Amino acid sequence: MLTRRSLHSLQLLLLLCVSAGAMKFNLFNRNHSPKEGDVRLSGSTDGSEGRVEVYHEGRWGTVCDDNWDMAEAQVVCRQLNFPGAKSVIIGRQYQQAPGPIWLDDINCNGTEKHLVKCEFKSWGETDCSHKEDVGVLCQTGSTNETINDSTHSLDHSISLSDDLGQIFDSGNGCDFLILVRSPTGNIQENGTTEMAETKICAHKTILSQFPLFNASGGISNITVDVSSSCQLLFSSFIRYIYTRKIDVTLSSAICVHRMASTFGVKQLMEDVGRLFSKVIPDDSTFHNQVSIYNYAVETGDLILKETSVQFLAWNYQNLTRSPAWNNLPVELLGALLPRSDLVAADEYFVLQSVERWITEQKGSISLEIQAELLSHIRFPMIPAEKLYELESNSSLYSSHKNMYREKMLTAFQFNILLFSKLATNPKFSKDSADYQPRIYTAEPWSTAVGPSVNPFSTHRMYGYDSVLFRTPVHSSLIFKNNMINWQANIFKSQNECSRNGLFCESVPVARLAPNYNPDNMLYHNRVMTMCKGTVCQVLGFKGNLAPIATNGTSCLCSDEQYTYRVVVRPEYV
């Protein structure tokens, strides 16, 4: 603990640096120009909550709470790509609203796609004050609503942290001015965007630990441009520089991560980055997951990029049925298709989804890029009966006839020739991705294990879940009638392991065992851990066992809510 004398000495130390000059930083995620009738939520650090504002004639204005209920809130939240509204917020002060009150006595039926399509008085006609500005809290698609409000306290503190926090709070001896600016969205008379400004006075000696602030040279002030949603968090970020402590919510994680990345605060950036694994499963519309991928690409965060792509690969089927699918960036689709951990019913499903995505782009994707995407389809893995139908059922066959024919010929050869014959072809490589299965969940290659998902085929044997099923020894058509029997178990206690003559280092553990081991075949089988339809974890088997660490998944479910699915993946040796 610092004494009064040592605290005074530290304050004097902070006064040693003198400087002049200025520098500017831009931390905008993206600066999209608002359009007439756009809506936004302002005044809150939670992106799903805030004061409702609407854009009209170059200015953002608020909405009076007269006649406002859940129907109007639903329209706002859906216009902002949330699944819906959770509640109406009346009487909460979300900072001072700088613009006019645009809407009053608004009346929606709840199905409108834009708030301005609802009935209301004329623009700007109101008898309200800003104390009556309405707010909303939107749903985020979370399977567990408590996730969104959870606060994570990051503590990297040192012995002087609390005292340094007091110095920052008091502002005594500060010698480095930080001007934080964010756009209000309003257009000024000279045509420029109006900016809201906040001033923070800090100490050079503290900030000089991080060279990207340029606080150790002849600069006495900097200007930092941030998005409006991040402005309120910048003071907490600077205070972290002093104390090494900060509270981060999942909704504020991107803002704090961007600030830490911009100014080289590596430990904070890494720890906040780990929180993204908890927010990634949080949106059933997949808009959040795609946004996180775009953010990772923009900031060059390779770990975050891989985390988001892996989750999207595991949940590929849900992604293709989500509102985000048709607007998926081509770069993201190109990152998903080469992956062997992509989960889909079968390879024909993958082909159909890619063809549908290309068709939905309505000619904006060149033939060269289409061919590049289609080249990642593993035609030899398409079930043989569906290969025969491909020419007549494919929407892109005529546009890429030569490629389809070549790929289909390769696939037919794979299905009718023995491996020994295939190996004599110099163009054949068993290590090529074309001959490696993905994680296919359609029968016969996969089955669910657990009474909650498979009550008719799952049996309780001596207290544990057990499933018996059959597959061909390989996906090639020549092995269609050559079957292998599998037993899948989920052991949830050490006692269950012991009863089966096993020593399990941890539980639960999955076992997938064949009744015999075919020659020249290798099985890279997988077990999927799922929570309410979301794939949270995909693990490989070591031997016949795969330990399952549910507390290490990106989903928040109780042990009883997790379900499991095993997948058989045969390959030629």
Coordinates of C-alpha atoms in Angstrom, one line a residue:
M1 CA 0.0 0.0 0.0
L2 CA 1.4 3.4 -0.9
T3 CA 1.9 6.0 1.9
R4 CA 0.9 9.6 1.4
R5 CA 4.5 10.5 0.8
S6 CA 5.2 7.8 -1.7
L7 CA 1.9 8.6 -3.5
H8 CA 3.0 12.2 -3.7
S9 CA 6.3 11.1 -5.1
L10 CA 4.6 9.0 -7.8
Q11 CA 2.5 12.0 -8.8
L12 CA 5.6 14.1 -9.1
L13 CA 7.1 11.3 -11.3
L14 CA 4.1 11.5 -13.6
L15 CA 4.8 15.2 -14.1
L16 CA 8.4 14.7 -15.5
C17 CA 7.4 14.4 -19.1
V18 CA 6.7 17.6 -21.1
S19 CA 5.6 17.6 -24.7
A20 CA 4.0 19.3 -27.6
G21 CA 2.2 18.1 -30.8
A22 CA -0.7 15.8 -31.6
M23 CA -1.6 12.5 -33.2
K24 CA -4.8 10.9 -34.5
F25 CA -6.1 7.3 -34.4
N26 CA -9.1 5.8 -36.1
L27 CA -10.7 2.8 -34.4
F28 CA -13.9 2.7 -36.5
N29 CA -15.0 -0.9 -37.2
R30 CA -16.7 0.4 -40.4
N31 CA -18.2 3.7 -41.3
H32 CA -21.4 3.0 -43.2
S33 CA -23.3 6.1 -44.3
P34 CA -26.8 6.0 -42.8
K35 CA -29.8 6.0 -45.1
E36 CA -33.2 7.6 -44.8
G37 CA -35.3 5.6 -42.3
D38 CA -32.4 3.7 -40.8
V39 CA -32.7 3.0 -37.0
R40 CA -30.1 2.5 -34.3
L41 CA -29.8 1.9 -30.6
S42 CA -27.7 4.6 -28.7
G43 CA -26.4 5.4 -25.3
S44 CA -25.6 1.9 -24.1
T45 CA -22.5 -0.3 -24.1
D46 CA -24.8 -3.3 -24.9
G47 CA -25.3 -3.5 -28.6
S48 CA -28.8 -5.1 -28.1
E49 CA -30.1 -2.3 -25.9
G50 CA -30.4 1.5 -26.1
R51 CA -32.4 4.6 -27.0
V52 CA -34.2 4.2 -30.3
E53 CA -33.1 6.7 -32.9
V54 CA -34.2 7.1 -36.5
Y55 CA -32.4 8.8 -39.4
H56 CA -34.3 11.5 -41.3
E57 CA -33.0 14.3 -43.6
G58 CA -29.4 13.8 -42.6
R59 CA -29.9 13.8 -38.8
W60 CA -30.5 11.2 -36.1
G61 CA -33.5 11.8 -33.9
T62 CA -35.3 10.0 -31.1
V63 CA -38.8 8.5 -30.7
C64 CA -41.2 9.5 -28.0
D65 CA -42.6 6.7 -25.8
D66 CA -46.2 7.8 -26.3
N67 CA -48.3 4.8 -27.6
W68 CA -45.1 2.7 -27.8
D69 CA -45.4 -1.0 -26.9
M70 CA -43.9 -4.4 -28.0
A71 CA -45.3 -4.2 -31.5
E72 CA -43.1 -1.2 -32.3
A73 CA -40.1 -2.7 -30.4
Q74 CA -40.4 -5.9 -32.6
V75 CA -40.2 -3.8 -35.7
V76 CA -37.1 -1.9 -34.5
C77 CA -35.2 -5.0 -33.4
R78 CA -36.0 -7.0 -36.5
Q79 CA -34.9 -4.0 -38.7
L80 CA -31.6 -4.2 -36.8
N81 CA -31.4 -8.0 -37.6
F82 CA -32.2 -9.2 -34.1
P83 CA -34.6 -12.1 -33.8
G84 CA -37.1 -9.9 -32.0
A85 CA -37.7 -7.6 -29.0
K86 CA -37.3 -8.7 -25.4
S87 CA -38.7 -5.6 -23.6
V88 CA -39.6 -1.9 -23.9
I89 CA -37.5 0.5 -21.8
I90 CA -39.2 3.7 -20.7
G91 CA -37.7 6.4 -18.4
R92 CA -34.0 5.3 -18.6
Q93 CA -31.5 8.0 -19.3
Y94 CA -29.1 7.0 -22.1
Q95 CA -26.8 10.1 -22.1
Q96 CA -28.0 13.4 -23.6
A97 CA -29.7 12.9 -27.0
P98 CA -28.2 15.6 -29.3
G99 CA -30.8 15.5 -32.1
P100 CA -34.5 16.3 -32.5
I101 CA -37.5 14.1 -31.5
W102 CA -38.5 12.8 -34.9
L103 CA -41.4 10.5 -34.1
D104 CA -44.4 10.6 -31.7
D105 CA -47.6 8.6 -31.3
I106 CA -46.3 5.8 -33.6
N107 CA -48.5 2.8 -34.3
C108 CA -47.2 -0.5 -35.7
N109 CA -48.9 -3.8 -36.2
G110 CA -45.5 -5.6 -35.6
T111 CA -45.0 -7.0 -39.1
E112 CA -43.5 -4.0 -40.8
K113 CA -39.9 -4.3 -42.0
H114 CA -39.0 -0.7 -41.2
L115 CA -40.1 1.6 -38.4
V116 CA -41.0 4.4 -40.7
K117 CA -43.5 2.2 -42.5
C118 CA -45.7 2.4 -39.3
E119 CA -48.3 5.1 -38.8
F120 CA -47.1 8.3 -37.0
K121 CA -47.6 12.0 -36.8
S122 CA -45.6 14.2 -39.2
W123 CA -41.8 14.1 -38.9
G124 CA -40.8 16.2 -35.9
E125 CA -44.4 16.9 -34.7
T126 CA -44.4 16.1 -31.0
D127 CA -45.3 17.5 -27.5
C128 CA -42.6 15.3 -25.8
S129 CA -39.2 16.1 -24.2
H130 CA -36.1 14.0 -24.4
K131 CA -37.0 12.6 -21.0
E132 CA -39.6 10.6 -22.8
D133 CA -37.2 9.0 -25.4
V134 CA -38.1 5.4 -25.7
G135 CA -35.6 2.5 -25.5
V136 CA -35.7 -1.2 -26.3
L137 CA -33.9 -4.4 -25.4
C138 CA -33.6 -6.8 -28.3
Q139 CA -33.3 -10.6 -28.3
T140 CA -30.0 -11.9 -29.5
G141 CA -30.9 -15.5 -30.3
S142 CA -29.1 -16.8 -27.2
T143 CA -30.0 -20.2 -25.9
N144 CA -29.3 -18.9 -22.5
E145 CA -30.3 -15.2 -21.9
T146 CA -28.0 -14.9 -18.9
I147 CA -25.0 -15.2 -21.2
N148 CA -25.7 -11.7 -22.7
D149 CA -25.6 -9.9 -19.3
S150 CA -22.6 -11.8 -17.9
T151 CA -19.6 -9.7 -16.8
H152 CA -16.1 -11.0 -16.9
S153 CA -13.6 -9.3 -14.6
L154 CA -10.1 -9.4 -16.1
D155 CA -7.5 -8.8 -13.4
H156 CA -3.8 -8.5 -14.4
S157 CA -3.1 -6.2 -11.5
I158 CA 0.1 -5.3 -9.8
S159 CA 0.8 -4.1 -6.2
L160 CA 0.2 -0.4 -7.0
S161 CA -3.0 -0.9 -9.1
D162 CA -5.5 0.7 -6.8
D163 CA -3.3 3.7 -6.1
L164 CA -2.7 4.2 -9.8
G165 CA -6.5 4.0 -10.4
Q166 CA -6.9 6.8 -7.9
I167 CA -4.4 9.0 -9.8
F168 CA -6.3 8.4 -13.0
D169 CA -9.7 9.2 -11.4
S170 CA -8.4 12.4 -9.8
G171 CA -6.6 13.6 -13.0
N172 CA -4.0 15.2 -10.8
G173 CA -0.8 16.0 -12.7
C174 CA -2.1 14.7 -16.0
D175 CA -0.1 15.8 -19.0
F176 CA -1.5 13.9 -22.0
L177 CA -4.9 14.8 -23.5
I178 CA -6.9 12.1 -25.4
L179 CA -9.8 13.5 -27.4
V180 CA -12.3 10.6 -28.1
R181 CA -14.6 11.3 -31.0
S182 CA -17.6 9.4 -32.4
P183 CA -20.1 10.2 -35.1
T184 CA -23.6 11.2 -34.1
G185 CA -24.8 10.4 -37.6
N186 CA -26.1 13.9 -38.1
I187 CA -24.9 15.9 -41.1
Q188 CA -23.9 19.5 -40.4
E189 CA -24.6 22.5 -42.6
N190 CA -21.2 22.2 -44.2
G191 CA -21.9 18.6 -45.2
T192 CA -19.6 17.0 -42.7
T193 CA -20.6 14.4 -40.1
E194 CA -21.3 15.8 -36.6
M195 CA -19.0 14.3 -34.0
A196 CA -19.6 13.8 -30.2
E197 CA -16.4 14.4 -28.2
T198 CA -15.1 13.2 -24.8
K199 CA -11.8 14.4 -23.3
I200 CA -9.6 12.1 -21.1
C201 CA -6.6 13.4 -19.4
A202 CA -3.9 10.8 -18.7
H203 CA -0.2 10.6 -17.7
K204 CA 2.6 10.2 -20.2
T205 CA 4.7 8.0 -17.8
I206 CA 1.9 5.5 -17.6
L207 CA 1.0 5.4 -21.3
S208 CA 4.6 5.3 -22.4
Q209 CA 4.6 1.6 -21.5
F210 CA 2.8 1.1 -24.8
P211 CA 4.7 2.8 -27.6
L212 CA 1.7 3.0 -29.9
F213 CA 0.3 5.8 -27.8
N214 CA 3.4 7.9 -28.8
A215 CA 3.3 9.3 -25.3
S216 CA 7.0 9.3 -24.8
G217 CA 8.0 11.7 -27.5
G218 CA 7.0 15.3 -28.2
I219 CA 3.3 14.7 -28.5
S220 CA 1.0 16.1 -25.8
N221 CA -2.4 15.0 -27.2
I222 CA -4.0 12.5 -29.5
T223 CA -7.4 12.2 -31.2
V224 CA -9.0 8.8 -31.3
D225 CA -12.0 8.2 -33.5
V226 CA -14.3 5.4 -32.3
S227 CA -17.7 4.1 -33.2
S228 CA -20.5 5.5 -31.1
S229 CA -21.1 2.2 -29.3
C230 CA -17.4 2.1 -28.2
Q231 CA -17.1 5.7 -27.0
L232 CA -18.4 5.0 -23.5
L233 CA -15.8 2.2 -23.0
F234 CA -12.7 4.2 -23.9
S235 CA -12.2 5.7 -20.4
S236 CA -12.5 2.2 -18.9
F237 CA -9.8 1.0 -21.4
I238 CA -7.4 3.8 -20.4
R239 CA -8.1 3.1 -16.7
Y240 CA -7.0 -0.5 -17.4
I241 CA -3.6 0.8 -18.5
Y242 CA -3.2 2.1 -14.9
T243 CA -4.9 -0.6 -12.8
R244 CA -4.6 -3.7 -15.1
K245 CA -8.3 -4.4 -14.2
I246 CA -11.4 -4.1 -16.4
D247 CA -14.9 -5.6 -16.5
V248 CA -15.8 -6.8 -19.9
T249 CA -19.2 -8.0 -21.1
L250 CA -19.7 -10.1 -24.1
S251 CA -21.4 -7.2 -25.9
S252 CA -18.5 -4.9 -25.2
A253 CA -15.8 -7.4 -26.1
I254 CA -15.2 -6.3 -29.7
C255 CA -14.8 -2.6 -28.6
V256 CA -12.3 -3.5 -25.9
H257 CA -10.5 -6.0 -28.1
R258 CA -10.1 -3.3 -30.9
M259 CA -8.8 -0.8 -28.5
A260 CA -6.2 -3.2 -27.1
S261 CA -5.2 -4.3 -30.6
T262 CA -4.8 -0.7 -31.8
F263 CA -2.6 0.3 -28.9
G264 CA -0.7 -2.9 -28.5
V265 CA -2.0 -3.9 -25.1
K266 CA -1.3 -7.6 -25.8
Q267 CA -2.4 -9.3 -22.6
L268 CA -5.8 -7.6 -22.6
M269 CA -6.3 -8.3 -26.3
E270 CA -5.6 -12.0 -25.8
D271 CA -7.8 -12.4 -22.8
V272 CA -10.7 -10.5 -24.3
G273 CA -10.2 -12.6 -27.5
R274 CA -10.9 -15.7 -25.5
L275 CA -14.3 -14.4 -24.6
F276 CA -15.3 -14.6 -28.3
S277 CA -15.5 -18.3 -28.0
K278 CA -18.5 -17.8 -25.6
V279 CA -20.2 -15.1 -27.8
I280 CA -19.8 -17.0 -31.0
P281 CA -22.7 -19.6 -30.4
D282 CA -24.9 -16.8 -29.2
D283 CA -26.9 -15.9 -32.3
S284 CA -29.2 -18.3 -34.1
T285 CA -29.3 -16.0 -37.1
F286 CA -25.5 -16.3 -37.5
H287 CA -25.1 -12.5 -38.1
N288 CA -22.9 -12.2 -35.0
Q289 CA -20.7 -15.2 -36.0
V290 CA -20.2 -13.7 -39.5
S291 CA -19.5 -10.3 -38.0
I292 CA -16.8 -11.7 -35.7
Y293 CA -15.2 -13.5 -38.7
N294 CA -15.2 -10.1 -40.7
Y295 CA -13.7 -8.4 -37.6
A296 CA -11.0 -11.1 -37.3
V297 CA -10.0 -10.6 -40.9
E298 CA -10.0 -6.8 -40.6
T299 CA -7.8 -6.9 -37.5
G300 CA -5.5 -9.7 -38.7
D301 CA -6.3 -11.8 -35.6
L302 CA -5.6 -15.3 -37.0
I303 CA -6.6 -17.1 -33.8
L304 CA -10.0 -15.4 -33.7
K305 CA -10.4 -16.1 -37.4
E306 CA -9.8 -19.8 -37.0
T307 CA -12.1 -20.0 -34.0
S308 CA -15.0 -18.4 -35.9
V309 CA -14.4 -20.5 -39.1
Q310 CA -14.2 -23.7 -37.1
F311 CA -17.5 -23.0 -35.3
L312 CA -19.2 -22.2 -38.6
A313 CA -17.8 -25.4 -40.2
W314 CA -19.1 -27.4 -37.3
N315 CA -22.5 -25.8 -37.7
Y316 CA -22.5 -25.6 -41.5
Q317 CA -26.0 -27.1 -41.9
N318 CA -27.6 -24.5 -39.5
L319 CA -25.6 -21.8 -41.3
T320 CA -27.0 -22.7 -44.7
R321 CA -30.5 -22.3 -43.4
S322 CA -29.9 -19.0 -41.5
P323 CA -30.7 -15.5 -42.6
A324 CA -27.0 -14.8 -42.9
W325 CA -26.4 -17.5 -45.6
N326 CA -27.3 -15.6 -48.8
N327 CA -25.1 -12.6 -47.7
L328 CA -22.2 -14.8 -46.6
P329 CA -18.8 -13.2 -47.8
V330 CA -17.3 -15.2 -50.6
E331 CA -14.0 -15.3 -48.7
L332 CA -15.7 -17.0 -45.8
L333 CA -17.4 -19.6 -47.9
G334 CA -14.0 -20.1 -49.6
A335 CA -12.5 -20.7 -46.1
L336 CA -15.2 -23.2 -45.1
L337 CA -15.3 -25.5 -48.1
P338 CA -11.7 -26.9 -47.9
R339 CA -12.2 -28.1 -44.4
S340 CA -12.5 -31.8 -43.4
D341 CA -14.2 -30.8 -40.1
L342 CA -17.2 -29.3 -41.9
V343 CA -20.3 -31.0 -40.6
A344 CA -23.1 -31.8 -43.2
A345 CA -25.6 -34.5 -43.9
D346 CA -23.5 -35.7 -46.9
E347 CA -21.4 -34.2 -49.7
Y348 CA -24.4 -33.8 -52.0
F349 CA -25.8 -31.4 -49.4
V350 CA -22.6 -29.4 -49.5
L351 CA -22.8 -29.2 -53.3
Q352 CA -26.4 -28.1 -53.3
S353 CA -25.8 -25.4 -50.7
V354 CA -22.9 -24.0 -52.7
E355 CA -25.0 -24.0 -55.9
R356 CA -27.8 -22.3 -54.1
W357 CA -25.5 -19.6 -52.6
I358 CA -24.0 -18.9 -56.1
T359 CA -27.5 -18.7 -57.7
E360 CA -28.7 -16.3 -54.9
Q361 CA -25.8 -13.9 -55.9
K362 CA -27.7 -13.2 -59.1
G363 CA -24.7 -13.1 -61.5
S364 CA -22.4 -11.0 -59.2
I365 CA -19.9 -13.9 -58.8
S366 CA -17.7 -14.5 -61.8
L367 CA -17.4 -17.9 -63.4
E368 CA -13.8 -18.2 -62.3
I369 CA -14.8 -17.7 -58.6
Q370 CA -17.7 -20.1 -59.0
A371 CA -15.3 -22.7 -60.4
E372 CA -12.9 -22.1 -57.5
L373 CA -15.7 -22.7 -54.9
L374 CA -17.0 -25.7 -56.7
S375 CA -13.5 -27.2 -57.0
H376 CA -13.6 -27.8 -53.2
I377 CA -16.6 -30.2 -53.6
R378 CA -15.5 -33.7 -52.9
F379 CA -17.3 -35.5 -55.7
P380 CA -16.0 -39.0 -54.9
M381 CA -17.7 -38.6 -51.5
I382 CA -21.1 -37.9 -53.0
P383 CA -23.4 -41.0 -52.6
A384 CA -23.3 -42.9 -55.8
E385 CA -27.1 -42.9 -56.4
K386 CA -27.0 -39.1 -56.2
L387 CA -24.2 -38.9 -58.7
Y388 CA -26.4 -40.4 -61.4
E389 CA -29.0 -37.6 -60.8
L390 CA -26.5 -34.8 -60.8
E391 CA -26.6 -33.8 -64.4
S392 CA -30.4 -33.3 -64.4
N393 CA -30.7 -31.8 -60.9
S394 CA -27.7 -29.4 -60.8
S395 CA -28.5 -25.8 -61.3
L396 CA -24.9 -25.0 -62.4
Y397 CA -24.1 -28.1 -64.5
S398 CA -24.5 -26.3 -67.8
S399 CA -22.3 -23.4 -66.8
H400 CA -19.4 -25.7 -65.6
K401 CA -20.1 -28.8 -67.8
N402 CA -16.4 -29.7 -68.3
M403 CA -15.5 -29.5 -64.7
Y404 CA -18.6 -31.4 -63.6
R405 CA -18.0 -34.2 -66.1
E406 CA -14.3 -34.6 -65.1
K407 CA -15.2 -34.6 -61.4
M408 CA -18.1 -37.0 -61.9
L409 CA -15.8 -39.4 -63.9
T410 CA -13.3 -39.4 -61.0
A411 CA -16.2 -40.1 -58.6
F412 CA -17.5 -43.0 -60.6
Q413 CA -14.1 -44.5 -60.9
F414 CA -13.7 -44.2 -57.1
N415 CA -17.0 -46.1 -56.6
I416 CA -16.5 -49.0 -59.0
L417 CA -12.7 -49.7 -58.8
L418 CA -10.8 -51.5 -56.1
F419 CA -8.1 -49.4 -54.3
S420 CA -5.4 -51.5 -55.8
K421 CA -6.6 -50.5 -59.3
L422 CA -7.0 -46.9 -58.3
A423 CA -3.5 -46.8 -57.0
T424 CA -2.1 -47.6 -60.5
N425 CA -3.4 -44.3 -61.8
P426 CA -0.7 -41.7 -61.5
K427 CA -3.4 -39.0 -61.0
F428 CA -4.8 -40.8 -58.0
S429 CA -3.6 -39.7 -54.6
K430 CA -5.3 -41.2 -51.5
D431 CA -4.2 -38.2 -49.6
S432 CA -6.1 -35.8 -51.8
A433 CA -8.9 -33.9 -50.0
D434 CA -11.3 -35.3 -52.7
Y435 CA -11.0 -38.8 -51.2
Q436 CA -11.2 -37.7 -47.5
P437 CA -14.7 -37.7 -45.9
R438 CA -15.9 -34.7 -44.0
I439 CA -18.1 -35.3 -40.9
Y440 CA -21.3 -36.7 -42.5
T441 CA -24.3 -37.0 -40.2
A442 CA -26.7 -38.8 -42.6
E443 CA -27.4 -42.5 -42.2
P444 CA -25.8 -44.9 -42.2
W445 CA -22.6 -43.1 -41.2
S446 CA -23.8 -41.4 -38.0
T447 CA -26.1 -42.0 -35.1
A448 CA -27.1 -40.1 -32.0
V449 CA -26.4 -41.5 -28.6
G450 CA -28.6 -40.7 -25.6
P451 CA -32.2 -41.3 -24.8
S452 CA -33.2 -37.6 -25.2
V453 CA -32.3 -37.7 -28.9
N454 CA -32.6 -41.3 -29.9
P455 CA -35.1 -43.0 -27.5
F456 CA -35.8 -46.0 -29.8
S457 CA -32.3 -47.1 -30.7
T458 CA -30.5 -46.1 -27.5
H459 CA -30.5 -48.7 -24.7
R460 CA -29.5 -48.3 -21.1
M461 CA -27.1 -51.1 -20.4
Y462 CA -25.9 -51.4 -16.8
G463 CA -26.7 -47.7 -16.4
Y464 CA -24.9 -46.3 -19.6
D465 CA -26.2 -45.3 -23.0
S466 CA -25.5 -47.7 -25.8
V467 CA -26.4 -47.8 -29.5
L468 CA -25.8 -50.6 -32.1
F469 CA -25.7 -49.7 -35.7
R470 CA -24.2 -50.9 -39.1
T471 CA -22.3 -49.2 -41.9
P472 CA -20.5 -50.4 -45.0
V473 CA -16.8 -50.9 -44.4
H474 CA -16.2 -48.0 -46.9
S475 CA -18.3 -45.4 -48.8
S476 CA -17.3 -46.8 -52.2
L477 CA -20.2 -48.5 -54.0
I478 CA -18.3 -51.8 -54.3
F479 CA -18.5 -52.2 -50.4
K480 CA -22.2 -51.5 -50.3
N481 CA -23.0 -55.0 -49.0
N482 CA -19.9 -55.5 -47.0
M483 CA -21.1 -54.4 -43.6
I484 CA -19.5 -53.7 -40.2
N485 CA -21.2 -53.5 -36.9
W486 CA -20.5 -50.7 -34.4
Q487 CA -21.3 -50.2 -30.8
A488 CA -21.4 -46.6 -29.5
N489 CA -21.4 -45.8 -25.8
I490 CA -21.4 -42.7 -23.6
F491 CA -19.9 -43.5 -20.2
K492 CA -20.7 -40.8 -17.6
S493 CA -19.0 -42.2 -14.6
Q494 CA -15.9 -44.1 -13.6
N495 CA -18.1 -46.9 -12.4
E496 CA -19.6 -47.4 -15.9
C497 CA -16.0 -47.4 -17.4
S498 CA -14.9 -50.1 -14.8
R499 CA -17.9 -52.3 -15.6
N500 CA -16.7 -52.4 -19.2
G501 CA -13.1 -53.2 -18.3
L502 CA -11.9 -49.6 -19.1
F503 CA -9.8 -47.1 -17.2
C504 CA -11.1 -43.6 -18.1
E505 CA -8.9 -40.7 -17.3
S506 CA -12.0 -38.5 -17.3
V507 CA -15.7 -38.7 -17.8
P508 CA -17.9 -38.4 -19.8
V509 CA -16.2 -40.5 -22.4
A510 CA -17.4 -41.8 -25.7
R511 CA -16.6 -45.3 -27.1
L512 CA -17.1 -46.4 -30.7
A513 CA -16.0 -50.0 -31.3
P514 CA -16.3 -52.1 -34.5
N515 CA -17.0 -55.9 -34.3
Y516 CA -13.9 -56.4 -36.5
N517 CA -11.1 -54.3 -38.2
P518 CA -11.2 -54.6 -42.0
D519 CA -8.0 -54.9 -43.9
N520 CA -6.6 -51.8 -45.7
M521 CA -9.1 -49.5 -43.9
L522 CA -8.5 -46.8 -41.4
Y523 CA -11.3 -45.0 -39.5
H524 CA -10.9 -41.4 -38.3
N525 CA -14.1 -41.4 -36.4
R526 CA -15.6 -38.4 -34.6
V527 CA -17.9 -37.6 -31.7
M528 CA -19.9 -34.4 -31.7
T529 CA -21.1 -32.7 -28.5
M530 CA -24.3 -30.7 -29.1
C531 CA -26.3 -28.3 -27.1
K532 CA -29.9 -27.5 -28.2
G533 CA -29.0 -28.1 -31.9
T534 CA -25.7 -26.3 -31.8
V535 CA -22.5 -28.3 -32.4
C536 CA -20.2 -27.2 -29.5
Q537 CA -17.3 -29.6 -29.9
V538 CA -15.9 -32.2 -32.3
L539 CA -13.4 -34.7 -31.0
G540 CA -11.5 -37.6 -32.5
F541 CA -11.1 -41.0 -31.0
K542 CA -7.8 -42.4 -29.7
G543 CA -8.2 -46.1 -30.2
N544 CA -11.9 -46.5 -29.5
L545 CA -12.2 -43.8 -26.8
A546 CA -12.8 -40.0 -26.9
P547 CA -12.8 -38.1 -23.6
I548 CA -15.5 -35.4 -23.7
A549 CA -14.8 -32.1 -21.8
T550 CA -18.1 -30.4 -21.7
N551 CA -16.7 -27.6 -19.5
G552 CA -14.4 -26.7 -22.4
T553 CA -17.1 -26.2 -25.0
S554 CA -18.2 -22.9 -26.4
C555 CA -21.8 -23.6 -25.3
L556 CA -23.4 -23.2 -21.9
C557 CA -25.6 -26.2 -21.2
S558 CA -26.1 -28.2 -18.1
D559 CA -24.7 -31.8 -18.3
E560 CA -28.2 -33.1 -18.8
Q561 CA -28.8 -30.9 -21.8
Y562 CA -25.8 -32.1 -23.8
T563 CA -26.4 -34.7 -26.5
Y564 CA -23.9 -36.7 -28.5
R565 CA -23.6 -38.0 -32.1
V566 CA -20.9 -40.4 -33.4
V567 CA -19.7 -40.4 -37.0
V568 CA -17.9 -43.2 -38.8
R569 CA -15.3 -41.9 -41.3
P570 CA -13.6 -44.6 -43.4
E571 CA -10.5 -44.1 -45.5
Y572 CA -8.2 -46.3 -47.5
V573 CA -4.8 -47.0 -45.9

